[in-house]
């Protein structure tokens, strides 16, 4: 029973995900309700998309575009085809919401949706006879998936029109992120927030005011997981302060946890009142007590404020964090679960899971049990503080979530789910005869025996992702990854043999990585695909953060950090000089091209050097290395 009159509204600002709610507000709302606080939540990001991409929203876009003297080619195409866009937008969104599946037949006809520049990507797939450009991806039976991909291209075309003609910062994921990501000075954000509202700004700030009017909160929490949600969050804060100055505003999430740890910029407090770091449960309980007059500002926990002198003040009263086993069960109550959009953007099979379908996001354990990888933020709470709970508690949470949402798909969002905990979880799920589907991230360590892989698959595991990073034993050792290429091969084959999709996180540009290392790594990856060990992968360019072992001790990794630009705002990525002088950007093009083809079973027999535009050394890896490792 909620015994506390204090009201908290948690908001998800634009932009996060289209297919499922970002889980932070669900966690906090469930936790606060457990503590008797009147807590509610709303997804402003989803509401923005559904309002902007509607018949009325397109009309508003067209009205604004008509005031422009010059427009880009894709905006002109939109205006030429406006009646078709207006007629198809709402049915297409209903289709992506799963509410009108029979529309797939019309979408697949290629005569229903207006096709803008995004559809040009299909041209590269047409075979020599001019056949079906998507047959390789969906065959002749993938009716719904094919239509979802076409509808996603259509939606991306519309997003491009918004970016060209309405709001140059607009994107579905990285909305205005350049204003906030590793940005040493607050000036770009301050300047943007001083500009007049765009149509996009008007929509989500109006939605914010509607949520305030509906819920009458004392405290609004803005959850900001990424740089691409910062600008909109501060715009929302600006609007709340202008219309409801009595409402206090807190900001937290992954962005603050990684980029604002050394915050010294007071101007951000023109838009919010409090910024908390790391796990939000304990800081929130302290903040609510403070706003109720029960504790002083000095007794806030991991919380930045602006003091009476106009200076940033960090308050960190020492209190233990809420144990992971006591954070409670997240609730999605108040979020329109049937309105999220299952988009199918990238045809990478693992990326499809991230963007397609509504997954209940849950954590098996807080932090990482390994916490040694040299590229990772091992010094921060979200990695360093490892805490688990019992399988019974986890499955109790799963049961409660299924009962509330009616959805049995789970994405375990751990940095690396521990094998012991997954084994216990699987046995508990099987014991209770619970039928769910789940996927998550692991380390490819030897504890994942073929028998354990089979057990996890039996419990509902459909996919696993893990870091192979640079497939080089020398570099894996330098990274303190704790695995070898042989070990990765055996573990991934165990999962694949159990019918589990395996995705490998791959990396290039790590300190001291040579061209030879890169060629050899690609040869290992080729063999892993050829042997059926992995079915999906993605190459990331290494980025050095100030919180990682490389950022803290660069000399141990043979690199020299570049000076940080002056500023007192965000601080995360840091440039470095690598004396090897390798052109990793050029190599990255070849790596991604090869990987794309490998995922489609193409080019697995050819020499890996053929993917590189410039001459590279031959691989030193025996062509049967993985086959021999699998024995």
Coordinates of C-alpha atoms in Angstrom, one line a residue:
X1 CA 0.0 0.0 0.0
X2 CA 1.3 3.5 -0.9
X3 CA 1.3 5.4 2.4
X4 CA 3.4 8.3 1.1
X5 CA 1.7 11.4 -0.5
X6 CA 5.0 12.3 -2.2
X7 CA 4.6 11.8 -5.9
X8 CA 7.4 10.8 -8.4
X9 CA 7.1 10.8 -12.2
X10 CA 9.9 9.1 -14.1
X11 CA 10.2 10.1 -17.8
X12 CA 12.1 8.5 -20.7
X13 CA 13.3 11.4 -22.9
X14 CA 13.8 11.1 -26.7
X15 CA 15.5 9.1 -28.0
X16 CA 16.1 5.6 -26.7
X17 CA 14.4 2.6 -28.3
X18 CA 11.3 2.2 -30.5
X19 CA 10.6 -1.5 -29.9
X20 CA 10.6 -1.7 -26.1
X21 CA 10.8 0.6 -23.1
X22 CA 14.2 1.5 -21.8
X23 CA 14.2 -0.4 -18.4
X24 CA 15.4 2.3 -16.0
X25 CA 12.1 3.8 -15.2
X26 CA 10.5 0.4 -14.8
X27 CA 13.2 -0.5 -12.2
X28 CA 12.9 2.8 -10.3
X29 CA 9.1 2.8 -10.4
X30 CA 8.9 -0.8 -9.0
X31 CA 11.5 0.0 -6.4
X32 CA 9.8 3.2 -5.2
X33 CA 6.4 1.6 -5.0
X34 CA 7.9 -1.1 -2.9
X35 CA 8.9 1.6 -0.5
X36 CA 5.5 3.2 -0.4
X37 CA 6.1 6.1 -2.7
X38 CA 3.5 7.1 -5.2
X39 CA 5.5 6.5 -8.4
X40 CA 4.5 6.5 -12.0
X41 CA 6.2 6.6 -15.4
X42 CA 5.9 7.7 -19.0
X43 CA 7.8 7.2 -22.2
X44 CA 8.0 10.6 -23.9
X45 CA 10.3 9.2 -26.6
X46 CA 7.7 6.8 -27.9
X47 CA 4.9 9.3 -27.6
X48 CA 7.0 11.8 -29.7
X49 CA 7.5 9.3 -32.5
X50 CA 3.8 8.3 -32.5
X51 CA 2.7 12.0 -32.6
X52 CA 5.2 13.2 -35.2
X53 CA 4.7 10.2 -37.5
X54 CA 0.9 10.5 -37.7
X55 CA -1.4 12.1 -40.2
X56 CA -1.6 15.3 -38.2
X57 CA 2.2 15.2 -37.6
X58 CA 2.9 14.9 -41.3
X59 CA 0.5 17.8 -41.9
X60 CA 2.5 19.9 -39.5
X61 CA 5.7 19.0 -41.2
X62 CA 4.3 19.9 -44.6
X63 CA 3.1 23.2 -43.4
X64 CA 6.6 24.1 -42.1
X65 CA 8.3 22.8 -45.3
X66 CA 6.1 25.0 -47.4
X67 CA 7.6 28.0 -45.7
X68 CA 11.1 27.0 -47.0
X69 CA 12.5 28.6 -50.1
X70 CA 14.8 25.7 -50.9
X71 CA 14.6 22.1 -49.8
X72 CA 16.8 19.0 -50.3
X73 CA 16.0 16.4 -52.9
X74 CA 14.6 13.9 -50.3
X75 CA 12.3 16.6 -48.8
X76 CA 11.1 17.5 -52.3
X77 CA 10.3 13.8 -52.9
X78 CA 8.4 13.7 -49.6
X79 CA 6.3 16.7 -50.7
X80 CA 5.7 15.3 -54.2
X81 CA 4.5 12.0 -52.6
X82 CA 2.8 13.7 -49.6
X83 CA -0.7 12.3 -50.1
X84 CA 0.7 8.8 -50.3
X85 CA 2.7 9.3 -47.1
X86 CA -0.3 10.7 -45.3
X87 CA -2.5 7.8 -46.4
X88 CA 0.0 5.2 -45.4
X89 CA 1.7 6.5 -42.2
X90 CA -0.9 5.4 -39.6
X91 CA -1.6 2.0 -41.1
X92 CA 2.2 1.4 -41.3
X93 CA 2.7 2.2 -37.7
X94 CA -0.1 -0.1 -36.7
X95 CA 1.5 -2.8 -38.7
X96 CA 4.9 -2.2 -36.9
X97 CA 3.0 -2.3 -33.6
X98 CA 1.7 -5.8 -34.6
X99 CA -1.9 -4.6 -34.7
X100 CA -2.5 -5.1 -38.5
X101 CA -0.4 -8.0 -39.7
X102 CA -2.3 -8.6 -43.0
X103 CA -1.0 -5.2 -44.2
X104 CA 2.3 -7.1 -44.9
X105 CA 0.9 -8.3 -48.2
X106 CA 0.4 -4.8 -49.5
X107 CA 3.7 -3.5 -48.2
X108 CA 5.5 -6.4 -49.9
X109 CA 3.9 -5.5 -53.2
X110 CA 6.3 -2.5 -53.3
X111 CA 3.4 -0.5 -54.7
X112 CA 1.9 0.6 -51.4
X113 CA 4.6 2.6 -49.6
X114 CA 6.2 5.6 -51.2
X115 CA 9.9 4.7 -51.6
X116 CA 12.5 7.4 -50.8
X117 CA 16.3 7.2 -50.9
X118 CA 16.6 4.6 -48.1
X119 CA 15.1 2.0 -50.5
X120 CA 18.1 2.5 -52.8
X121 CA 20.0 0.2 -50.5
X122 CA 17.9 -2.7 -51.9
X123 CA 19.4 -2.2 -55.3
X124 CA 22.7 -3.7 -54.4
X125 CA 21.0 -7.0 -53.7
X126 CA 19.3 -7.5 -57.1
X127 CA 20.8 -10.5 -58.8
X128 CA 21.9 -10.6 -62.4
X129 CA 18.5 -11.8 -63.6
X130 CA 16.9 -8.8 -61.8
X131 CA 15.2 -11.1 -59.3
X132 CA 13.9 -10.5 -55.8
X133 CA 16.4 -8.2 -53.9
X134 CA 15.4 -9.6 -50.5
X135 CA 15.2 -13.3 -51.3
X136 CA 18.6 -13.9 -49.7
X137 CA 17.4 -12.4 -46.4
X138 CA 13.8 -13.6 -46.2
X139 CA 13.5 -16.4 -48.8
X140 CA 10.0 -16.8 -50.2
X141 CA 8.2 -17.2 -46.9
X142 CA 9.4 -14.4 -44.7
X143 CA 6.2 -12.3 -45.3
X144 CA 6.1 -10.4 -42.0
X145 CA 9.9 -9.8 -41.7
X146 CA 10.2 -8.6 -45.2
X147 CA 7.4 -6.1 -44.7
X148 CA 8.8 -5.0 -41.4
X149 CA 12.1 -4.2 -43.1
X150 CA 10.4 -2.3 -45.9
X151 CA 8.3 -0.4 -43.4
X152 CA 11.4 0.5 -41.4
X153 CA 13.1 1.9 -44.5
X154 CA 10.0 4.0 -45.0
X155 CA 10.1 5.3 -41.5
X156 CA 13.8 6.1 -41.9
X157 CA 13.0 8.1 -45.0
X158 CA 10.6 10.1 -42.9
X159 CA 13.2 10.6 -40.2
X160 CA 15.6 11.9 -42.9
X161 CA 13.0 14.4 -44.0
X162 CA 12.6 15.6 -40.4
X163 CA 16.4 16.0 -40.1
X164 CA 16.7 17.9 -43.4
X165 CA 13.7 20.3 -43.0
X166 CA 12.5 20.4 -39.4
X167 CA 15.3 19.6 -36.9
X168 CA 18.8 19.0 -38.1
X169 CA 19.7 17.1 -34.9
X170 CA 16.9 14.5 -35.2
X171 CA 17.7 10.8 -35.3
X172 CA 15.9 7.8 -33.9
X173 CA 18.7 6.9 -31.6
X174 CA 21.5 9.5 -31.6
X175 CA 19.3 12.6 -31.2
X176 CA 21.6 15.6 -30.9
X177 CA 24.3 13.4 -29.3
X178 CA 27.1 15.5 -30.6
X179 CA 26.0 18.2 -28.2
X180 CA 26.7 16.0 -25.2
X181 CA 29.0 13.0 -25.9
X182 CA 32.4 13.6 -24.3
X183 CA 31.7 17.3 -24.7
X184 CA 34.1 19.2 -22.4
X185 CA 32.1 22.4 -22.4
X186 CA 28.4 23.0 -21.8
X187 CA 28.4 25.8 -24.5
X188 CA 26.9 23.7 -27.4
X189 CA 24.0 22.5 -25.2
X190 CA 23.5 26.0 -23.8
X191 CA 23.4 27.5 -27.2
X192 CA 21.0 24.9 -28.6
X193 CA 18.7 25.2 -25.6
X194 CA 18.6 29.0 -26.1
X195 CA 17.3 28.6 -29.7
X196 CA 13.6 28.7 -30.5
X197 CA 11.8 25.4 -30.4
X198 CA 11.6 23.2 -33.5
X199 CA 8.4 21.3 -34.3
X200 CA 10.0 18.3 -32.7
X201 CA 10.7 20.3 -29.5
X202 CA 7.2 21.5 -29.4
X203 CA 5.8 18.0 -29.6
X204 CA 7.8 16.4 -26.8
X205 CA 7.6 19.4 -24.5
X206 CA 3.8 19.5 -24.9
X207 CA 3.8 15.8 -24.1
X208 CA 5.9 16.5 -21.0
X209 CA 3.4 19.2 -19.8
X210 CA 0.5 16.8 -20.3
X211 CA 2.3 14.2 -18.2
X212 CA 2.9 16.8 -15.4
X213 CA -0.8 17.8 -15.6
X214 CA -2.0 14.2 -15.4
X215 CA 0.3 13.0 -12.6
X216 CA 0.9 16.2 -10.5
X217 CA 4.4 15.1 -9.4
X218 CA 6.5 16.6 -6.6
X219 CA 9.6 15.2 -8.3
X220 CA 10.3 14.4 -11.9
X221 CA 13.1 12.0 -12.8
X222 CA 14.8 12.2 -16.2
X223 CA 16.5 9.0 -17.2
X224 CA 19.4 9.7 -19.5
X225 CA 21.2 6.5 -20.6
X226 CA 23.0 7.9 -23.6
X227 CA 24.3 11.2 -25.0
X228 CA 21.5 11.0 -27.5
X229 CA 18.9 11.7 -24.8
X230 CA 20.6 14.6 -23.0
X231 CA 19.4 17.5 -25.2
X232 CA 15.8 16.5 -25.1
X233 CA 16.0 15.8 -21.3
X234 CA 17.3 19.3 -20.7
X235 CA 14.6 20.8 -23.0
X236 CA 12.0 19.0 -20.9
X237 CA 13.6 20.3 -17.7
X238 CA 13.6 23.8 -19.2
X239 CA 9.9 23.5 -20.0
X240 CA 8.9 22.1 -16.6
X241 CA 10.8 24.9 -14.8
X242 CA 9.0 27.5 -17.0
X243 CA 5.5 26.2 -16.4
X244 CA 5.8 24.3 -13.0
X245 CA 8.6 25.9 -11.0
X246 CA 7.4 24.1 -7.9
X247 CA 8.3 20.7 -9.4
X248 CA 11.8 19.5 -8.6
X249 CA 13.8 17.7 -11.3
X250 CA 16.4 15.0 -10.9
X251 CA 18.6 13.5 -13.7
X252 CA 20.5 10.3 -13.7
X253 CA 21.4 7.3 -15.8
X254 CA 24.3 5.9 -17.8
X255 CA 25.3 9.2 -19.3
X256 CA 25.7 10.9 -15.9
X257 CA 27.5 7.8 -14.5
X258 CA 30.1 7.8 -17.2
X259 CA 30.5 11.4 -18.4
X260 CA 29.5 13.7 -15.5
X261 CA 31.6 12.3 -12.7
X262 CA 33.8 15.4 -12.5
X263 CA 31.0 17.8 -13.2
X264 CA 31.9 21.5 -12.5
X265 CA 29.5 23.3 -14.8
X266 CA 26.8 25.1 -12.8
X267 CA 24.7 26.1 -15.9
X268 CA 23.2 22.6 -16.2
X269 CA 21.3 23.4 -13.0
X270 CA 19.3 26.0 -14.9
X271 CA 17.5 22.9 -16.3
X272 CA 17.6 20.3 -13.5
X273 CA 18.0 20.5 -9.7
X274 CA 19.8 17.2 -8.9
X275 CA 22.1 14.9 -10.8
X276 CA 22.7 11.5 -9.2
X277 CA 25.5 8.9 -10.0
X278 CA 25.5 5.1 -10.2
X279 CA 22.7 2.9 -8.9
X280 CA 19.7 5.1 -8.3
X281 CA 17.9 3.4 -5.5
X282 CA 19.8 4.7 -2.4
X283 CA 20.3 8.3 -3.9
X284 CA 16.6 8.5 -4.6
X285 CA 15.5 7.5 -1.2
X286 CA 17.8 10.1 0.3
X287 CA 16.6 12.7 -2.2
X288 CA 13.0 12.1 -1.4
X289 CA 13.7 12.4 2.3
X290 CA 15.5 15.7 1.6
X291 CA 12.6 17.1 -0.4
X292 CA 10.3 16.1 2.5
X293 CA 12.4 18.1 4.9
X294 CA 13.7 14.9 6.6
X295 CA 17.4 15.3 5.7
X296 CA 19.8 18.1 4.8
X297 CA 21.4 18.6 1.4
X298 CA 24.7 17.6 2.9
X299 CA 23.2 14.1 3.6
X300 CA 22.3 13.5 0.0
X301 CA 24.0 10.4 -1.5
X302 CA 26.1 10.6 -4.7
X303 CA 24.2 13.8 -5.8
X304 CA 25.4 17.0 -7.5
X305 CA 23.5 20.2 -6.7
X306 CA 24.2 23.9 -7.2
X307 CA 24.7 25.7 -3.9
X308 CA 23.8 29.2 -2.8
X309 CA 27.0 30.6 -4.2
X310 CA 26.1 29.3 -7.6
X311 CA 28.8 26.6 -7.5
X312 CA 28.5 22.8 -8.2
X313 CA 28.5 20.9 -5.0
X314 CA 28.9 17.1 -4.8
X315 CA 27.1 15.6 -1.8
X316 CA 28.0 12.0 -0.9
X317 CA 26.8 10.9 2.5
X318 CA 28.1 7.4 3.1
X319 CA 25.3 4.9 3.2
X320 CA 25.3 1.4 1.8
X321 CA 23.7 0.7 -1.5
X322 CA 20.4 -1.2 -1.6
X323 CA 21.4 -4.9 -2.1
X324 CA 20.6 -6.3 -5.5
X325 CA 18.4 -8.9 -4.0
X326 CA 16.2 -6.2 -2.4
X327 CA 15.7 -3.8 -5.3
X328 CA 12.4 -5.4 -6.1
X329 CA 10.7 -6.3 -9.4
X330 CA 10.5 -3.7 -12.2
X331 CA 7.0 -2.7 -13.3
X332 CA 5.9 -1.5 -16.7
X333 CA 2.6 -0.3 -15.4
X334 CA 1.7 3.0 -17.2
X335 CA 3.8 2.3 -20.3
X336 CA 1.8 1.5 -23.5
X337 CA 3.4 -1.9 -24.2
X338 CA 1.2 -2.5 -27.2
X339 CA 2.2 0.7 -28.9
X340 CA 6.0 0.0 -29.3
X341 CA 7.3 -0.4 -32.9
X342 CA 9.0 -3.7 -33.9
X343 CA 11.4 -2.3 -36.5
X344 CA 13.8 -4.4 -38.6
X345 CA 16.6 -2.0 -39.6
X346 CA 19.8 -4.0 -39.8
X347 CA 19.7 -7.5 -41.2
X348 CA 22.3 -8.6 -38.7
X349 CA 20.6 -11.4 -36.8
X350 CA 21.6 -10.2 -33.4
X351 CA 20.9 -6.6 -34.0
X352 CA 17.4 -7.7 -35.0
X353 CA 16.8 -8.9 -31.5
X354 CA 17.8 -5.5 -30.1
X355 CA 15.3 -3.6 -32.4
X356 CA 12.5 -6.1 -33.2
X357 CA 10.0 -7.3 -30.6
X358 CA 9.2 -6.2 -27.1
X359 CA 11.6 -7.7 -24.6
X360 CA 11.3 -7.5 -20.8
X361 CA 14.7 -6.3 -19.7
X362 CA 16.0 -7.8 -16.5
X363 CA 19.4 -8.1 -14.7
X364 CA 20.7 -11.5 -13.4
X365 CA 23.4 -9.8 -11.3
X366 CA 24.6 -6.2 -10.7
X367 CA 28.1 -5.4 -12.1
X368 CA 30.6 -7.8 -13.6
X369 CA 32.1 -10.8 -11.9
X370 CA 35.3 -10.6 -14.0
X371 CA 35.9 -6.8 -14.0
X372 CA 39.4 -7.0 -15.4
X373 CA 39.1 -6.1 -19.1
X374 CA 41.5 -3.3 -19.9
X375 CA 39.1 -1.5 -22.3
X376 CA 36.1 -1.5 -19.9
X377 CA 35.0 1.0 -17.2
X378 CA 36.1 -1.4 -14.5
X379 CA 36.5 1.4 -12.0
X380 CA 32.9 2.4 -12.1
X381 CA 30.0 1.1 -10.0
X382 CA 28.1 -0.5 -12.8
X383 CA 31.0 -2.8 -13.5
X384 CA 33.0 -2.9 -10.2
X385 CA 30.2 -3.6 -7.6
X386 CA 29.2 -7.2 -8.3
X387 CA 26.2 -8.5 -6.5
X388 CA 23.9 -11.4 -7.3
X389 CA 20.8 -12.9 -5.8
X390 CA 19.2 -16.3 -5.7
X391 CA 17.6 -18.1 -8.7
X392 CA 14.3 -18.2 -6.7
X393 CA 14.2 -14.4 -6.4
X394 CA 15.1 -14.1 -10.1
X395 CA 12.4 -16.5 -11.3
X396 CA 9.9 -14.9 -8.9
X397 CA 10.6 -11.6 -10.7
X398 CA 10.3 -13.3 -14.1
X399 CA 6.9 -14.7 -13.1
X400 CA 5.6 -11.4 -11.8
X401 CA 6.7 -9.6 -15.0
X402 CA 5.1 -12.2 -17.3
X403 CA 1.9 -11.9 -15.3
X404 CA 1.9 -8.1 -15.6
X405 CA 3.0 -7.7 -19.2
X406 CA 1.7 -11.0 -20.8
X407 CA 5.2 -11.1 -22.6
X408 CA 7.5 -14.1 -22.1
X409 CA 10.6 -12.7 -23.9
X410 CA 13.5 -11.6 -21.7
X411 CA 16.7 -9.7 -22.4
X412 CA 19.1 -10.1 -19.6
X413 CA 21.1 -6.8 -19.7
X414 CA 24.1 -7.8 -17.6
X415 CA 27.5 -6.7 -18.6
X416 CA 28.4 -10.4 -18.4
X417 CA 25.9 -12.9 -16.9
X418 CA 27.8 -15.3 -14.5
X419 CA 27.7 -19.0 -15.6
X420 CA 26.8 -20.2 -12.1
X421 CA 23.9 -17.8 -11.8
X422 CA 22.7 -18.8 -15.3
X423 CA 22.9 -22.5 -14.5
X424 CA 20.9 -22.0 -11.3
X425 CA 18.4 -19.8 -13.2
X426 CA 18.0 -22.4 -15.9
X427 CA 17.4 -25.2 -13.4
X428 CA 14.8 -23.1 -11.5
X429 CA 13.0 -22.2 -14.8
X430 CA 12.9 -25.9 -15.8
X431 CA 11.8 -27.0 -12.3
X432 CA 8.9 -24.5 -12.3
X433 CA 8.0 -25.5 -15.9
X434 CA 8.2 -21.9 -17.0
X435 CA 8.2 -21.3 -20.7
X436 CA 10.2 -18.1 -21.6
X437 CA 12.6 -17.0 -24.3
X438 CA 15.8 -15.3 -23.2
X439 CA 19.1 -13.9 -24.4
X440 CA 22.0 -11.9 -23.0
X441 CA 25.7 -11.2 -22.8
X442 CA 28.3 -13.6 -21.4
X443 CA 32.1 -14.1 -21.3
X444 CA 33.1 -17.1 -23.5
X445 CA 34.7 -18.9 -20.6
X446 CA 35.3 -22.6 -20.1
X447 CA 32.6 -22.9 -17.5
X448 CA 30.1 -22.9 -20.4
X449 CA 30.5 -26.6 -21.2
X450 CA 28.5 -28.2 -23.9
X451 CA 26.3 -29.7 -21.2
X452 CA 25.6 -26.3 -19.7
X453 CA 24.9 -24.9 -23.1
X454 CA 22.2 -27.6 -23.7
X455 CA 20.7 -26.9 -20.2
X456 CA 20.5 -23.1 -21.0
X457 CA 18.9 -23.8 -24.3
X458 CA 16.4 -26.1 -22.6
X459 CA 15.5 -23.3 -20.3
X460 CA 14.7 -20.9 -23.1
X461 CA 18.0 -19.4 -24.2
X462 CA 17.8 -18.4 -27.8
X463 CA 20.8 -16.2 -28.3
X464 CA 24.1 -15.3 -26.6
X465 CA 26.5 -12.5 -27.3
X466 CA 30.1 -12.3 -26.0
X467 CA 33.4 -10.5 -26.6
X468 CA 36.0 -12.1 -28.8
X469 CA 37.3 -8.5 -29.3
X470 CA 40.6 -8.7 -31.3
X471 CA 40.9 -12.4 -32.1
X472 CA 44.6 -12.6 -31.1
X473 CA 45.9 -14.4 -28.1
X474 CA 48.6 -11.7 -27.6
X475 CA 46.1 -8.9 -27.5
X476 CA 43.5 -10.9 -25.5
X477 CA 46.2 -11.3 -22.9
X478 CA 47.1 -7.6 -23.0
X479 CA 43.4 -6.9 -22.6
X480 CA 43.2 -9.2 -19.6
X481 CA 40.2 -10.8 -21.3
X482 CA 40.8 -14.1 -19.6
X483 CA 40.0 -16.2 -22.7
X484 CA 41.9 -17.6 -25.7
X485 CA 40.8 -18.0 -29.3
X486 CA 40.7 -21.8 -28.9
X487 CA 38.5 -21.5 -25.8
X488 CA 36.2 -19.1 -27.6
X489 CA 35.9 -21.6 -30.4
X490 CA 34.9 -24.5 -28.1
X491 CA 32.4 -22.4 -26.1
X492 CA 30.7 -20.9 -29.1
X493 CA 30.4 -24.3 -30.8
X494 CA 28.8 -25.7 -27.7
X495 CA 26.1 -23.0 -27.9
X496 CA 25.7 -23.3 -31.6
X497 CA 25.3 -27.1 -31.3
X498 CA 22.6 -26.4 -28.7
X499 CA 20.6 -24.3 -31.3
X500 CA 21.6 -21.0 -29.7
X501 CA 22.4 -18.0 -31.9
X502 CA 25.9 -16.8 -31.1
X503 CA 27.0 -13.2 -31.7
X504 CA 30.6 -12.1 -31.3
X505 CA 31.6 -8.5 -30.3
X506 CA 34.7 -7.8 -32.3
X507 CA 37.2 -5.0 -31.9
X508 CA 39.9 -3.3 -34.0
X509 CA 42.3 -0.4 -33.2
X510 CA 43.4 -1.7 -29.8
X511 CA 46.7 -0.3 -28.6
X512 CA 49.7 -1.9 -30.3
X513 CA 47.5 -3.8 -32.8
X514 CA 49.4 -4.2 -36.0
X515 CA 48.2 -4.9 -39.6
X516 CA 49.4 -8.5 -39.1
X517 CA 47.3 -8.8 -35.9
X518 CA 44.3 -7.5 -37.9
X519 CA 44.7 -9.9 -40.8
X520 CA 45.2 -12.8 -38.4
X521 CA 42.1 -11.8 -36.4
X522 CA 40.0 -11.8 -39.5
X523 CA 41.3 -15.2 -40.4
X524 CA 40.2 -16.5 -37.0
X525 CA 36.8 -14.9 -37.5
X526 CA 36.5 -16.5 -41.0
X527 CA 37.2 -19.9 -39.6
X528 CA 34.7 -19.4 -36.7
X529 CA 32.0 -18.7 -39.2
X530 CA 33.1 -21.5 -41.5
X531 CA 33.0 -24.0 -38.5
X532 CA 29.5 -22.8 -37.5
X533 CA 30.7 -21.5 -34.1
X534 CA 29.3 -18.0 -34.6
X535 CA 26.4 -16.7 -36.8
X536 CA 26.6 -13.0 -36.1
X537 CA 29.2 -10.4 -35.3
X538 CA 30.0 -6.7 -35.3
X539 CA 33.3 -4.9 -35.4
X540 CA 33.7 -1.9 -33.0
X541 CA 36.5 0.6 -33.2
X542 CA 38.3 0.7 -29.9
X543 CA 37.6 3.9 -27.9
X544 CA 39.6 4.7 -24.8
X545 CA 37.7 6.0 -21.8
X546 CA 39.2 7.8 -18.8
X547 CA 37.7 5.2 -16.5
X548 CA 39.3 2.1 -18.2
X549 CA 42.7 0.6 -17.3
X550 CA 44.0 1.8 -20.7
X551 CA 42.9 5.4 -19.8
X552 CA 44.3 5.2 -16.3
X553 CA 47.6 3.5 -17.1
X554 CA 48.3 4.1 -20.9
X555 CA 52.0 3.3 -20.5
X556 CA 51.2 -0.3 -19.7
X557 CA 49.6 -0.6 -23.2
X558 CA 52.3 1.2 -25.2
X559 CA 50.3 4.4 -25.9
X560 CA 50.3 8.0 -24.9
X561 CA 47.1 9.9 -24.1
X562 CA 46.4 13.1 -25.9
X563 CA 45.7 16.2 -23.7
X564 CA 42.1 16.5 -22.7
X565 CA 40.5 19.7 -24.0
X566 CA 39.7 22.3 -21.3
X567 CA 36.3 22.2 -19.8
X568 CA 34.2 21.4 -16.7
X569 CA 31.3 19.4 -18.3
X570 CA 31.4 15.9 -19.8
X571 CA 34.5 13.7 -19.7
X572 CA 34.6 10.2 -21.0
X573 CA 36.4 9.4 -24.3
X574 CA 40.1 10.3 -24.5
X575 CA 42.3 10.3 -27.6
X576 CA 45.6 8.5 -27.7
X577 CA 48.8 8.2 -29.8
X578 CA 49.7 4.7 -30.8
X579 CA 53.3 4.5 -32.1
X580 CA 52.4 1.6 -34.5
X581 CA 50.9 4.2 -36.8
X582 CA 48.4 1.8 -38.3
X583 CA 45.5 3.2 -40.4
X584 CA 42.7 1.4 -38.5
X585 CA 40.0 3.4 -40.3
X586 CA 41.0 1.9 -43.7
X587 CA 41.3 -1.6 -42.2
X588 CA 37.9 -1.2 -40.5
X589 CA 36.2 -0.9 -43.9
X590 CA 37.6 -4.2 -45.0
X591 CA 36.8 -5.9 -41.7
X592 CA 33.1 -4.8 -41.8
X593 CA 32.8 -5.8 -45.5
X594 CA 34.2 -9.2 -44.8
X595 CA 32.0 -9.7 -41.8
X596 CA 28.8 -8.7 -43.6
X597 CA 29.5 -11.3 -46.2
X598 CA 30.4 -14.0 -43.7
X599 CA 27.1 -13.6 -42.0
X600 CA 25.4 -14.4 -45.3
X601 CA 27.7 -17.4 -46.0
X602 CA 29.6 -15.6 -48.7
X603 CA 33.4 -15.5 -49.2
X604 CA 34.2 -18.1 -46.5
X605 CA 36.5 -19.9 -48.9
X606 CA 38.5 -17.0 -50.2
X607 CA 41.8 -15.6 -48.8
X608 CA 41.1 -12.9 -46.2
X609 CA 43.6 -10.6 -47.9
X610 CA 41.1 -10.2 -50.8
X611 CA 38.8 -7.9 -48.6
X612 CA 41.5 -5.3 -48.2
X613 CA 42.0 -2.6 -50.8
X614 CA 45.7 -2.2 -50.1
X615 CA 48.3 -4.9 -49.9
X616 CA 48.4 -6.6 -46.5
X617 CA 50.6 -9.5 -45.2
X618 CA 49.3 -13.1 -45.5
X619 CA 47.8 -14.5 -42.3
X620 CA 50.1 -16.5 -40.1
X621 CA 47.2 -18.5 -38.7
X622 CA 46.9 -22.1 -40.1
X623 CA 43.7 -22.4 -42.1
X624 CA 42.6 -25.3 -40.0
X625 CA 43.3 -23.8 -36.6
X626 CA 39.7 -23.7 -35.4
X627 CA 38.9 -27.1 -36.8
X628 CA 41.8 -28.6 -34.9
X629 CA 40.8 -26.6 -31.7
X630 CA 37.4 -28.2 -31.9
X631 CA 39.1 -31.6 -32.3

